[in-house]
Amino acid sequence: MKRAIVSVAALLSLSLSAPAFAAEETQPSAGTIQPSTGAGANFEQRKADHLKKLDDRINSLQGEKTCVQSAKNSDELRACRMKHKSWMKDRRNGMRKRGGPGSPDGSMPPQVK
């Protein structure tokens, strides 16, 4: 009786695990991600948007760096940091309003492994 229960449990676990392995094989790996439909124009637009955001961040960091370099005391240094934090907070709130990553609806972009 004990042997029958063990063999039934083994067969059941094998039969349930096979579809899980098959599902993993059908998903593309990180190195073979396929572009979405309409990738040409969509890609160029996303690239331009991303570059603009990077330029904005670089300009903000350069402004903070200049402010920190010119600071003469702790109060001025703190003011530089608070100014940059305020800029980042405004930027983050703007993304939340647009429904970007980390928005209140909890949506996050898919992670590429």
XYZ file of C-alpha atoms in Angstrom:
113
model
C 0.000 0.000 0.000
C 2.786 2.383 0.934
C 4.618 1.578 -2.293
C 1.490 2.315 -4.348
C 0.991 5.710 -2.713
C 4.628 6.661 -3.286
C 4.487 5.593 -6.932
C 1.232 7.504 -7.526
C 2.736 10.612 -5.904
C 5.857 10.287 -8.071
C 3.817 9.919 -11.265
C 1.624 12.849 -10.301
C 4.598 15.111 -9.614
C 6.263 14.117 -12.896
C 3.106 14.720 -14.897
C 2.610 18.163 -13.348
C 6.232 19.255 -13.724
C 6.513 18.444 -17.450
C 4.233 21.318 -18.587
C 6.196 23.736 -16.413
C 9.456 22.821 -18.133
C 7.800 23.032 -21.540
C 6.504 26.533 -20.755
C 9.996 27.700 -19.801
C 11.421 26.544 -23.130
C 8.881 28.504 -25.191
C 9.777 31.857 -23.617
C 12.594 33.719 -25.408
C 15.851 34.022 -23.547
C 17.404 37.415 -22.791
C 19.763 37.156 -25.755
C 16.971 36.459 -28.258
C 14.358 39.093 -27.422
C 12.244 39.790 -30.484
C 11.338 43.389 -31.389
C 7.688 44.320 -31.063
C 5.533 45.045 -34.085
C 6.121 48.436 -35.635
C 9.573 48.495 -34.103
C 11.115 50.886 -36.640
C 9.337 54.159 -35.857
C 8.477 53.106 -32.327
C 12.116 52.311 -31.594
C 13.329 55.653 -32.918
C 10.754 57.519 -30.819
C 11.634 55.569 -27.657
C 15.331 56.127 -28.331
C 14.840 59.883 -28.763
C 12.729 60.072 -25.595
C 15.302 58.118 -23.621
C 18.150 60.310 -24.846
C 16.193 63.439 -23.890
C 15.597 62.077 -20.387
C 19.273 61.193 -20.054
C 20.268 64.711 -21.120
C 17.863 66.169 -18.543
C 19.358 64.018 -15.796
C 22.930 64.835 -16.852
C 22.150 68.567 -16.859
C 20.587 68.296 -13.411
C 23.589 66.432 -12.023
C 25.998 68.905 -13.598
C 24.032 71.754 -12.034
C 24.186 70.062 -8.650
C 27.915 69.443 -9.084
C 28.520 73.125 -9.872
C 26.456 74.127 -6.848
C 28.372 71.732 -4.566
C 31.726 72.930 -5.877
C 30.813 76.547 -5.162
C 29.415 75.792 -1.675
C 31.355 77.493 1.111
C 29.697 75.847 4.122
C 27.358 73.068 5.208
C 24.238 75.184 4.767
C 25.040 75.910 1.121
C 25.863 72.240 0.554
C 22.541 71.230 2.109
C 20.741 73.778 -0.097
C 22.334 72.217 -3.194
C 21.173 68.775 -2.153
C 17.651 69.948 -1.353
C 17.389 71.709 -4.719
C 18.394 68.524 -6.543
C 16.068 66.385 -4.420
C 13.226 68.754 -5.253
C 13.957 68.406 -8.975
C 14.027 64.604 -8.672
C 10.776 64.588 -6.692
C 9.033 66.699 -9.347
C 10.324 64.356 -12.027
C 9.150 61.279 -10.108
C 5.702 62.804 -9.555
C 5.466 63.560 -13.264
C 6.170 59.915 -14.079
C 3.506 58.807 -11.618
C 0.929 61.107 -13.205
C 1.739 59.694 -16.647
C 1.602 56.140 -15.298
C 5.314 55.491 -15.757
C 7.416 52.926 -13.907
C 6.667 52.869 -10.205
C 3.316 54.594 -10.657
C 0.556 54.175 -8.059
C -1.099 51.445 -10.125
C 1.937 49.325 -9.314
C 2.930 48.561 -12.867
C 6.611 47.998 -13.422
C 8.363 47.288 -16.709
C 9.235 43.635 -17.346
C 12.670 42.673 -16.108
C 15.071 41.224 -18.657
C 17.166 38.422 -17.239
